[in-house]
Every structure is written in structure tokens, then in C-alpha cells.
Amino acid sequence: VNDVAYGPSPDVIATIGHWATAINRSPDAYSTRLTAALSRLHNLPAHCFAVGAGSSQLIHDLIRCSIASGVEAIALDPSYTEYRRSAISAGARVRTIRLNREETFRISPDQVCQNLSVDTKLIIICNPNNPTGTVLDPNDIRHLLSAVGNDVVVLVDEAYIEFTPHMSAIQLTDEFPNLVVVRTFSKAYAMAGLRVGYAAFGNDVSKKYSTMVRPPWPLSTLAENAAICALASSTYLDLMVGKLLSDRDRLMQALLARAPVDVLPTSTHYFMLDLARSKLGATELCERLRERNVFIRHCGSFSERLGDRYVRITTQTDLLNHRIVDEIERVLS
Ligand SMILES: Cc1ncc(COP(=O)(O)O)c(C=O)c1O
């Protein structure tokens, strides 16, 4: 997993303590106060938002309400693998858009458009993408939405958008009824253990989603109040994101300087290492590091196409970042 190394804001922890005495009562079934806070933050109507137990729950629900058996979904390759799993379990075929090393895994909206077929009912864009860290500009997403027509749902997963906030497509939900943007408190807000995510809908997706039968009380009292507090703690979020990004730059430079690897450009706190110049492939590197209690991700688990050539590194605390560099240098030299 790609969690951040630091905890949430101290105010969030205090809020959880404060609300702990209220857990004998059921939470607000509609998370009204959190939805109102999201509405204020994004300057979009409150009825455009839905919350869920992590973005995973929303992603699975949205995929299930957007496609039916026999239709086609489009997803990036490599990308977060849950989309594919969920679309296939809904009976859909998945067509993949191949991101290539020669283009530093850049996402091209034209390539997505060229792959549309009459059966395409859903396009899923992970933005920034996991594991590549590449990002599409909102103008490119606008271009894509204008090209695909309203009967295709475009789901943009912005799990890591706080690392590059001006790239968000959330404001486009006002303009494009077929767009849904999903976000999470699990990454930059450092609350993965609490399970809070949200979606901002265009009108058509909202109608589809509201036909789904969902269990009541998607968020606990602790989760809702912690999320409201996290939204109010924007100074802490900015500090955390700033630190992780400058630590990431140092980590990337140190790896480039001390190991026979290439680091690929990224917009997030994680990045891919290309091992083409190294004496070990990804499997052996991961294995040798695991023996020393350093865990990195083999990118072949995102896509077989990537073979044994890439790993994903996620920026950690200062101490661990030094360890990662020392161990990779030791193993590859
Ligand atoms: C791209 C992406 N989307 C969604 C998720 C799910 O996050 P959560 O369910 O914790 O919100 C992850 C988790 O790693 C992810 O990488």
C-alpha cells in the first residue's frame, strides 16, 4: 500500500478522542456535516457529494452502477488494479490504454478516445496514476469528456491529487453530467485506518448511483468528525504534502547518484525506478530488500507488461529514506 509515513494532524487525533464518548449513538446516516464541509471546500452543491468507507467502496459501487454485463470499460495500463477486478466482476470487458516507458508513462487523452467503441460505457482514469505518478491536466480531461459523449461515465480517481491539487478535475462535475471524481482521506490526509472517501458527481452519474441499494451509515461517528477536522486543518495538510514532496526529491536524487537506476518523473510522493541498468531485476531486488525489512513494490503486480524491470518506491520518514538508499546501493553495487 501507498500510505503516507506520518500521522494525521494532532487536531484530528484529539477529535477522535473527543467523539469516542459518543459512539453508543448511531452516526448521522447521511454524514450531513461532512457533506456540507465538502460543499464549502469545493464550492459545489452538497447534493453532488457521497461519502463511503474509503474510496475503495465508492469505486466498487460506482463501477457496478455504471456498467452491466457485456459492456466495455477502459482503464490505463499500468494502473491501480482494483478497477479491472471490479469491472470484470460486474461482467464487463476491460480494454486497456497502454502507457509506455518511451513517453515516461504519460497519459494521452487522444489515445483514450481512439480506443472508444460502441460498447464503451465507462472510462476510468487514475489521476495522478498509481504506480506511475503521471498526471493529466484538467484541460485534457475536459477534452476527453467533450469527445466521449454523455452515455459514457468518466470516473477520475484522485486518491493522490493533494500532491498536485491544481490538476483536479472536481470542478468539471458541474459542467459534465457523466463525470464522477473520487477522493480519499487515506493518502495525504493520513487517515487510511479510518476509511473515509468521497465522490463528487455530475448529474447523470448521481442518478445512476442513487438507484443502488447501499447499507445505511457508511461512515462511523469517529470517521465523519475526523474528516471534518482534517478538512479544517489545511495548514497541516500543506506542511505534510510540502515535506513529503521535498523529501521525495532528495530521495530520488540520492538514488540516482548512488545506484545504477533511473527514476521516472512523478507528481506524487511515490515514483517508479527503472532497473534496466542494474544487475538485478525487480523480483530479486524486492526479495533482497525484504530480507533486510525494506519493502518496495514490484510493478509487475500492476501490469505483466512491465516485466521484471520496475519497482515503486514510496517516500518514508527521513530515517527510512536514508535506509532505502543505503540498502538499494548496497544490493545493486
Ligand atoms: C489509486 C488508488 N485509489 C484508491 C485507493 C483506495 O484507497 P482508500 O480505499 O483507502 O480510499 C488506493 C489505495 O492504495 C489507490 O492507490
CSV table of C-alpha atoms and ligand atoms in Angstrom, one decimal:
chain,number,residue,atom,x,y,z
A,1,VAL,CA,0.0,0.0,0.0
A,2,ASN,CA,1.0,3.6,-0.6
A,3,ASP,CA,0.1,5.2,2.7
A,4,VAL,CA,2.0,8.2,4.0
A,5,ALA,CA,4.6,7.8,6.6
A,6,TYR,CA,3.4,10.4,9.0
A,7,GLY,CA,0.2,10.5,11.2
A,8,PRO,CA,-2.7,12.9,10.8
A,9,SER,CA,-2.9,16.3,12.3
A,10,PRO,CA,-2.9,16.4,16.1
A,11,ASP,CA,-6.3,18.1,15.9
A,12,VAL,CA,-7.7,15.0,14.1
A,13,ILE,CA,-6.4,12.7,16.8
A,14,ALA,CA,-7.9,15.0,19.5
A,15,THR,CA,-11.2,15.0,17.7
A,16,ILE,CA,-11.3,11.2,17.6
A,17,GLY,CA,-10.7,11.2,21.4
A,18,HIS,CA,-13.5,13.7,21.9
A,19,TRP,CA,-16.1,11.8,19.9
A,20,ALA,CA,-15.1,8.4,21.4
A,21,THR,CA,-17.6,9.0,24.2
A,22,ALA,CA,-20.4,9.4,21.7
A,23,ILE,CA,-20.1,6.0,19.9
A,24,ASN,CA,-23.0,4.5,21.8
A,25,ARG,CA,-25.2,6.6,19.4
A,26,SER,CA,-25.6,5.8,15.7
A,27,PRO,CA,-23.9,8.3,13.4
A,28,ASP,CA,-25.7,10.6,11.1
A,29,ALA,CA,-26.9,8.3,8.3
A,30,TYR,CA,-26.2,11.0,5.6
A,31,SER,CA,-23.0,12.5,7.0
A,32,THR,CA,-24.6,15.8,6.6
A,33,ARG,CA,-21.9,17.9,8.3
A,34,LEU,CA,-19.1,16.3,6.3
A,35,THR,CA,-21.0,16.8,3.0
A,36,ALA,CA,-21.6,20.4,3.9
A,37,ALA,CA,-17.9,20.9,4.6
A,38,LEU,CA,-17.0,19.3,1.3
A,39,SER,CA,-19.6,21.6,-0.4
A,40,ARG,CA,-17.9,24.6,1.1
A,41,LEU,CA,-14.4,23.4,0.3
A,42,HIS,CA,-15.1,22.7,-3.4
A,43,ASN,CA,-17.8,25.3,-3.9
A,44,LEU,CA,-20.2,22.7,-5.3
A,45,PRO,CA,-23.7,21.9,-4.1
A,46,ALA,CA,-23.9,19.4,-1.2
A,47,HIS,CA,-26.2,17.1,-3.1
A,48,CYS,CA,-23.3,16.4,-5.5
A,49,PHE,CA,-21.3,14.5,-2.9
A,50,ALA,CA,-21.5,11.0,-1.5
A,51,VAL,CA,-19.2,9.6,1.2
A,52,GLY,CA,-18.1,6.0,1.7
A,53,ALA,CA,-15.9,3.7,3.8
A,54,GLY,CA,-12.7,4.7,1.9
A,55,SER,CA,-12.7,5.5,-1.8
A,56,SER,CA,-12.5,1.7,-2.5
A,57,GLN,CA,-16.1,1.3,-1.5
A,58,LEU,CA,-17.2,4.2,-3.8
A,59,ILE,CA,-15.1,3.0,-6.7
A,60,HIS,CA,-16.6,-0.5,-6.5
A,61,ASP,CA,-20.2,0.9,-6.2
A,62,LEU,CA,-19.6,3.4,-9.0
A,63,ILE,CA,-18.2,0.8,-11.3
A,64,ARG,CA,-21.1,-1.5,-10.6
A,65,CYS,CA,-23.7,1.1,-11.2
A,66,SER,CA,-22.1,2.3,-14.4
A,67,ILE,CA,-21.6,-0.9,-16.3
A,68,ALA,CA,-23.6,-4.1,-17.0
A,69,SER,CA,-22.6,-7.5,-18.2
A,70,GLY,CA,-21.3,-7.5,-21.8
A,71,VAL,CA,-20.2,-3.8,-22.0
A,72,GLU,CA,-16.7,-2.4,-22.0
A,73,ALA,CA,-14.7,-0.4,-19.6
A,74,ILE,CA,-11.5,1.4,-20.4
A,75,ALA,CA,-8.6,1.6,-17.9
A,76,LEU,CA,-5.0,2.6,-18.0
A,77,ASP,CA,-2.2,0.1,-18.0
A,78,PRO,CA,-0.3,0.1,-15.7
A,79,SER,CA,-2.8,1.5,-13.1
A,80,TYR,CA,-4.4,0.6,-9.8
A,81,THR,CA,-5.7,-2.9,-10.3
A,82,GLU,CA,-8.9,-2.7,-8.3
A,83,TYR,CA,-10.8,-1.1,-11.3
A,84,ARG,CA,-10.1,-4.0,-13.5
A,85,ARG,CA,-11.1,-6.5,-10.8
A,86,SER,CA,-14.3,-4.7,-10.1
A,87,ALA,CA,-15.3,-4.2,-13.7
A,88,ILE,CA,-14.6,-7.9,-14.5
A,89,SER,CA,-16.7,-9.0,-11.5
A,90,ALA,CA,-19.5,-6.8,-12.9
A,91,GLY,CA,-19.3,-8.9,-16.1
A,92,ALA,CA,-17.7,-6.1,-18.3
A,93,ARG,CA,-14.7,-6.5,-20.6
A,94,VAL,CA,-11.7,-4.2,-19.9
A,95,ARG,CA,-9.9,-2.5,-22.7
A,96,THR,CA,-6.5,-1.1,-21.6
A,97,ILE,CA,-4.7,2.0,-22.7
A,98,ARG,CA,-1.0,1.2,-22.7
A,99,LEU,CA,1.2,3.8,-21.1
A,100,ASN,CA,4.7,3.5,-22.4
A,101,ARG,CA,8.2,4.0,-21.0
A,102,GLU,CA,9.3,5.9,-24.1
A,103,GLU,CA,6.7,8.6,-23.2
A,104,THR,CA,7.6,8.3,-19.5
A,105,PHE,CA,4.2,6.7,-19.0
A,106,ARG,CA,2.4,9.9,-19.9
A,107,ILE,CA,-1.4,9.6,-20.3
A,108,SER,CA,-2.8,10.7,-23.6
A,109,PRO,CA,-6.5,11.7,-23.8
A,110,ASP,CA,-6.3,11.2,-27.6
A,111,GLN,CA,-5.2,7.6,-27.1
A,112,VAL,CA,-8.2,7.0,-24.8
A,113,CYS,CA,-10.5,8.5,-27.4
A,114,GLN,CA,-9.1,6.3,-30.2
A,115,ASN,CA,-9.9,3.2,-28.1
A,116,LEU,CA,-13.6,4.0,-27.6
A,117,SER,CA,-16.0,1.5,-29.1
A,118,VAL,CA,-19.9,1.5,-29.2
A,119,ASP,CA,-19.7,-0.9,-26.2
A,120,THR,CA,-17.7,1.5,-24.0
A,121,LYS,CA,-19.8,2.6,-21.1
A,122,LEU,CA,-17.1,3.6,-18.6
A,123,ILE,CA,-13.6,5.2,-18.7
A,124,ILE,CA,-11.5,5.1,-15.5
A,125,ILE,CA,-8.6,7.4,-15.1
A,126,CYS,CA,-6.4,7.3,-12.1
A,127,ASN,CA,-5.1,10.8,-11.8
A,128,PRO,CA,-2.3,11.0,-10.6
A,129,ASN,CA,-1.8,7.5,-11.8
A,130,ASN,CA,-0.6,4.7,-9.5
A,131,PRO,CA,2.1,3.5,-9.9
A,132,THR,CA,3.5,5.9,-12.5
A,133,GLY,CA,2.8,9.2,-10.7
A,134,THR,CA,1.9,10.8,-14.1
A,135,VAL,CA,-1.0,13.2,-14.2
A,136,LEU,CA,-3.5,14.6,-16.7
A,137,ASP,CA,-4.2,18.3,-16.9
A,138,PRO,CA,-7.9,19.2,-16.2
A,139,ASN,CA,-7.9,20.7,-19.7
A,140,ASP,CA,-7.1,17.2,-21.1
A,141,ILE,CA,-9.9,15.7,-19.0
A,142,ARG,CA,-12.2,18.4,-20.4
A,143,HIS,CA,-11.1,17.4,-23.9
A,144,LEU,CA,-11.8,13.8,-23.2
A,145,LEU,CA,-15.2,14.5,-21.7
A,146,SER,CA,-16.2,16.6,-24.7
A,147,ALA,CA,-15.1,13.8,-27.1
A,148,VAL,CA,-16.8,10.9,-25.4
A,149,GLY,CA,-20.5,11.9,-25.2
A,150,ASN,CA,-22.8,11.7,-22.2
A,151,ASP,CA,-23.6,8.0,-22.2
A,152,VAL,CA,-20.1,7.1,-21.2
A,153,VAL,CA,-19.3,7.6,-17.5
A,154,VAL,CA,-15.8,9.0,-16.8
A,155,LEU,CA,-14.6,8.1,-13.4
A,156,VAL,CA,-11.5,10.0,-12.2
A,157,ASP,CA,-9.8,8.6,-9.2
A,158,GLU,CA,-8.0,11.5,-7.4
A,159,ALA,CA,-6.6,9.5,-4.5
A,160,TYR,CA,-3.3,11.3,-4.7
A,161,ILE,CA,-4.5,14.7,-6.0
A,162,GLU,CA,-3.5,16.6,-2.9
A,163,PHE,CA,0.1,16.2,-4.1
A,164,THR,CA,-0.7,18.2,-7.2
A,165,PRO,CA,-4.0,20.0,-6.3
A,166,HIS,CA,-4.3,22.3,-9.3
A,167,MET,CA,-4.6,19.2,-11.5
A,168,SER,CA,-8.0,18.3,-10.0
A,169,ALA,CA,-11.0,17.8,-12.3
A,170,ILE,CA,-13.5,18.2,-9.5
A,171,GLN,CA,-14.9,21.5,-10.7
A,172,LEU,CA,-15.8,19.9,-14.1
A,173,THR,CA,-18.5,17.8,-12.3
A,174,ASP,CA,-20.6,21.0,-12.5
A,175,GLU,CA,-20.3,21.0,-16.3
A,176,PHE,CA,-20.2,17.4,-17.3
A,177,PRO,CA,-23.1,15.2,-16.1
A,178,ASN,CA,-21.2,12.0,-16.9
A,179,LEU,CA,-18.2,12.8,-14.7
A,180,VAL,CA,-17.5,11.5,-11.2
A,181,VAL,CA,-14.4,12.3,-9.2
A,182,VAL,CA,-13.5,10.1,-6.3
A,183,ARG,CA,-11.2,11.2,-3.5
A,184,THR,CA,-9.9,9.8,-0.2
A,185,PHE,CA,-8.7,10.8,3.3
A,186,SER,CA,-6.4,7.8,3.2
A,187,LYS,CA,-3.4,9.3,1.5
A,188,ALA,CA,-2.3,13.0,2.0
A,189,TYR,CA,-4.7,13.3,5.0
A,190,ALA,CA,-3.0,10.3,6.6
A,191,MET,CA,-6.2,8.6,7.7
A,192,ALA,CA,-6.2,5.2,5.9
A,193,GLY,CA,-7.1,3.3,9.0
A,194,LEU,CA,-10.4,5.3,9.5
A,195,ARG,CA,-11.8,4.5,6.0
A,196,VAL,CA,-13.2,7.8,4.6
A,197,GLY,CA,-13.6,8.6,0.9
A,198,TYR,CA,-16.0,10.8,-1.1
A,199,ALA,CA,-17.3,11.2,-4.6
A,200,ALA,CA,-18.3,14.4,-6.4
A,201,PHE,CA,-20.9,13.6,-9.1
A,202,GLY,CA,-22.1,15.1,-12.3
A,203,ASN,CA,-26.0,14.8,-12.6
A,204,ASP,CA,-26.2,11.6,-14.7
A,205,VAL,CA,-23.8,9.6,-12.5
A,206,SER,CA,-25.6,10.9,-9.4
A,207,LYS,CA,-28.9,9.4,-10.8
A,208,LYS,CA,-27.3,6.1,-11.6
A,209,TYR,CA,-25.6,5.9,-8.2
A,210,SER,CA,-28.9,6.8,-6.3
A,211,THR,CA,-30.6,3.7,-7.8
A,212,MET,CA,-28.1,1.5,-5.9
A,213,VAL,CA,-29.2,-0.2,-2.7
A,214,ARG,CA,-26.5,0.6,-0.1
A,215,PRO,CA,-26.3,-0.2,3.6
A,216,PRO,CA,-27.1,2.7,5.9
A,217,TRP,CA,-24.4,4.6,7.9
A,218,PRO,CA,-21.5,4.4,5.5
A,219,LEU,CA,-19.3,6.4,8.0
A,220,SER,CA,-18.7,6.0,11.7
A,221,THR,CA,-19.1,9.0,14.1
A,222,LEU,CA,-15.3,9.0,14.5
A,223,ALA,CA,-14.6,8.9,10.8
A,224,GLU,CA,-17.1,11.7,9.9
A,225,ASN,CA,-15.8,14.0,12.6
A,226,ALA,CA,-12.2,13.3,12.0
A,227,ALA,CA,-12.7,14.0,8.3
A,228,ILE,CA,-14.4,17.3,9.1
A,229,CYS,CA,-11.5,18.3,11.3
A,230,ALA,CA,-8.9,17.2,8.7
A,231,LEU,CA,-10.6,19.5,6.1
A,232,ALA,CA,-10.3,22.3,8.6
A,233,SER,CA,-6.6,21.5,9.2
A,234,SER,CA,-5.4,22.7,5.8
A,235,THR,CA,-2.1,24.2,7.2
A,236,TYR,CA,-1.1,20.8,8.5
A,237,LEU,CA,-2.0,19.2,5.1
A,238,ASP,CA,0.1,21.8,3.2
A,239,LEU,CA,3.0,21.2,5.6
A,240,MET,CA,2.8,17.4,5.2
A,241,VAL,CA,2.5,17.5,1.4
A,242,GLY,CA,5.4,20.0,1.2
A,243,LYS,CA,7.6,17.9,3.4
A,244,LEU,CA,6.9,14.7,1.5
A,245,LEU,CA,7.5,16.3,-1.8
A,246,SER,CA,10.8,17.8,-0.8
A,247,ASP,CA,11.9,14.5,0.8
A,248,ARG,CA,10.9,12.7,-2.3
A,249,ASP,CA,13.1,15.0,-4.4
A,250,ARG,CA,16.1,14.3,-2.1
A,251,LEU,CA,15.3,10.5,-2.1
A,252,MET,CA,15.2,10.5,-5.9
A,253,GLN,CA,18.4,12.4,-6.3
A,254,ALA,CA,20.2,10.2,-3.8
A,255,LEU,CA,19.1,7.0,-5.6
A,256,LEU,CA,20.2,8.5,-9.0
A,257,ALA,CA,23.6,9.5,-7.5
A,258,ARG,CA,24.3,6.2,-5.6
A,259,ALA,CA,22.6,3.4,-7.6
A,260,PRO,CA,22.6,2.3,-11.2
A,261,VAL,CA,18.9,3.1,-11.6
A,262,ASP,CA,16.7,5.7,-13.4
A,263,VAL,CA,14.0,7.5,-11.6
A,264,LEU,CA,10.9,8.4,-13.5
A,265,PRO,CA,9.2,11.8,-13.3
A,266,THR,CA,6.2,11.9,-10.9
A,267,SER,CA,3.7,14.3,-9.4
A,268,THR,CA,3.2,12.4,-6.1
A,269,HIS,CA,5.2,11.1,-3.1
A,270,TYR,CA,5.9,7.8,-4.9
A,271,PHE,CA,7.8,7.1,-8.0
A,272,MET,CA,9.0,4.3,-10.3
A,273,LEU,CA,12.6,3.1,-10.5
A,274,ASP,CA,13.7,1.7,-13.8
A,275,LEU,CA,16.2,-1.1,-13.2
A,276,ALA,CA,17.3,-1.5,-16.9
A,277,ARG,CA,20.9,-0.5,-16.0
A,278,SER,CA,21.0,-2.6,-12.8
A,279,LYS,CA,22.4,-6.1,-12.3
A,280,LEU,CA,19.2,-7.3,-10.6
A,281,GLY,CA,15.7,-7.4,-11.8
A,282,ALA,CA,12.7,-6.2,-9.7
A,283,THR,CA,11.9,-9.6,-8.3
A,284,GLU,CA,15.4,-10.1,-6.9
A,285,LEU,CA,15.7,-6.5,-5.7
A,286,CYS,CA,12.4,-6.7,-3.8
A,287,GLU,CA,13.4,-10.1,-2.3
A,288,ARG,CA,16.9,-8.9,-1.2
A,289,LEU,CA,15.4,-5.8,0.4
A,290,ARG,CA,12.6,-7.7,2.1
A,291,GLU,CA,15.3,-9.9,3.8
A,292,ARG,CA,16.5,-6.6,5.3
A,293,ASN,CA,13.0,-5.4,6.2
A,294,VAL,CA,12.7,-2.9,3.5
A,295,PHE,CA,9.5,-3.2,1.4
A,296,ILE,CA,9.2,-1.8,-2.0
A,297,ARG,CA,6.6,-2.7,-4.7
A,298,HIS,CA,7.3,-4.8,-7.7
A,299,CYS,CA,5.5,-3.0,-10.6
A,300,GLY,CA,4.8,-6.3,-12.4
A,301,SER,CA,1.9,-6.6,-9.9
A,302,PHE,CA,0.3,-3.7,-11.6
A,303,SER,CA,0.8,-5.0,-15.1
A,304,GLU,CA,2.5,-8.0,-16.6
A,305,ARG,CA,3.6,-5.8,-19.5
A,306,LEU,CA,6.1,-4.1,-17.2
A,307,GLY,CA,8.0,-7.4,-16.7
A,308,ASP,CA,10.8,-7.5,-14.1
A,309,ARG,CA,12.1,-4.0,-14.8
A,310,TYR,CA,10.4,-1.6,-12.5
A,311,VAL,CA,9.7,-1.0,-8.8
A,312,ARG,CA,7.7,1.6,-7.0
A,313,ILE,CA,9.2,3.5,-4.0
A,314,THR,CA,7.0,5.5,-1.6
A,315,THR,CA,8.7,8.3,0.3
A,316,GLN,CA,9.0,7.5,4.0
A,317,THR,CA,10.3,9.3,7.1
A,318,ASP,CA,13.9,10.8,6.9
A,319,LEU,CA,15.4,7.9,8.7
A,320,LEU,CA,13.7,5.3,6.5
A,321,ASN,CA,14.5,7.2,3.3
A,322,HIS,CA,18.2,7.0,4.2
A,323,ARG,CA,17.8,3.3,4.8
A,324,ILE,CA,16.1,2.8,1.5
A,325,VAL,CA,19.0,4.5,-0.4
A,326,ASP,CA,21.7,2.7,1.7
A,327,GLU,CA,20.1,-0.7,1.1
A,328,ILE,CA,19.5,-0.2,-2.6
A,329,GLU,CA,23.0,1.0,-3.1
A,330,ARG,CA,24.4,-2.0,-1.2
A,331,VAL,CA,22.3,-4.6,-3.0
A,332,LEU,CA,22.9,-3.2,-6.5
A,333,SER,CA,26.6,-2.3,-6.3
B,1,LIG,C1,-5.2,4.9,-6.8
B,1,LIG,C2,-5.9,4.5,-5.6
B,1,LIG,N1,-7.2,4.6,-5.5
B,1,LIG,C3,-7.9,4.2,-4.4
B,1,LIG,C4,-7.2,3.6,-3.4
B,1,LIG,C5,-8.0,3.1,-2.2
B,1,LIG,O1,-7.9,4.0,-1.1
B,1,LIG,P1,-8.9,4.0,0.1
B,1,LIG,O2,-9.9,2.9,-0.1
B,1,LIG,O3,-8.1,3.8,1.3
B,1,LIG,O4,-9.6,5.4,0.0
B,1,LIG,C6,-5.9,3.4,-3.4
B,1,LIG,C7,-5.1,2.7,-2.3
B,1,LIG,O5,-4.0,2.5,-2.4
B,1,LIG,C8,-5.2,3.8,-4.6
B,1,LIG,O6,-3.9,3.7,-4.7
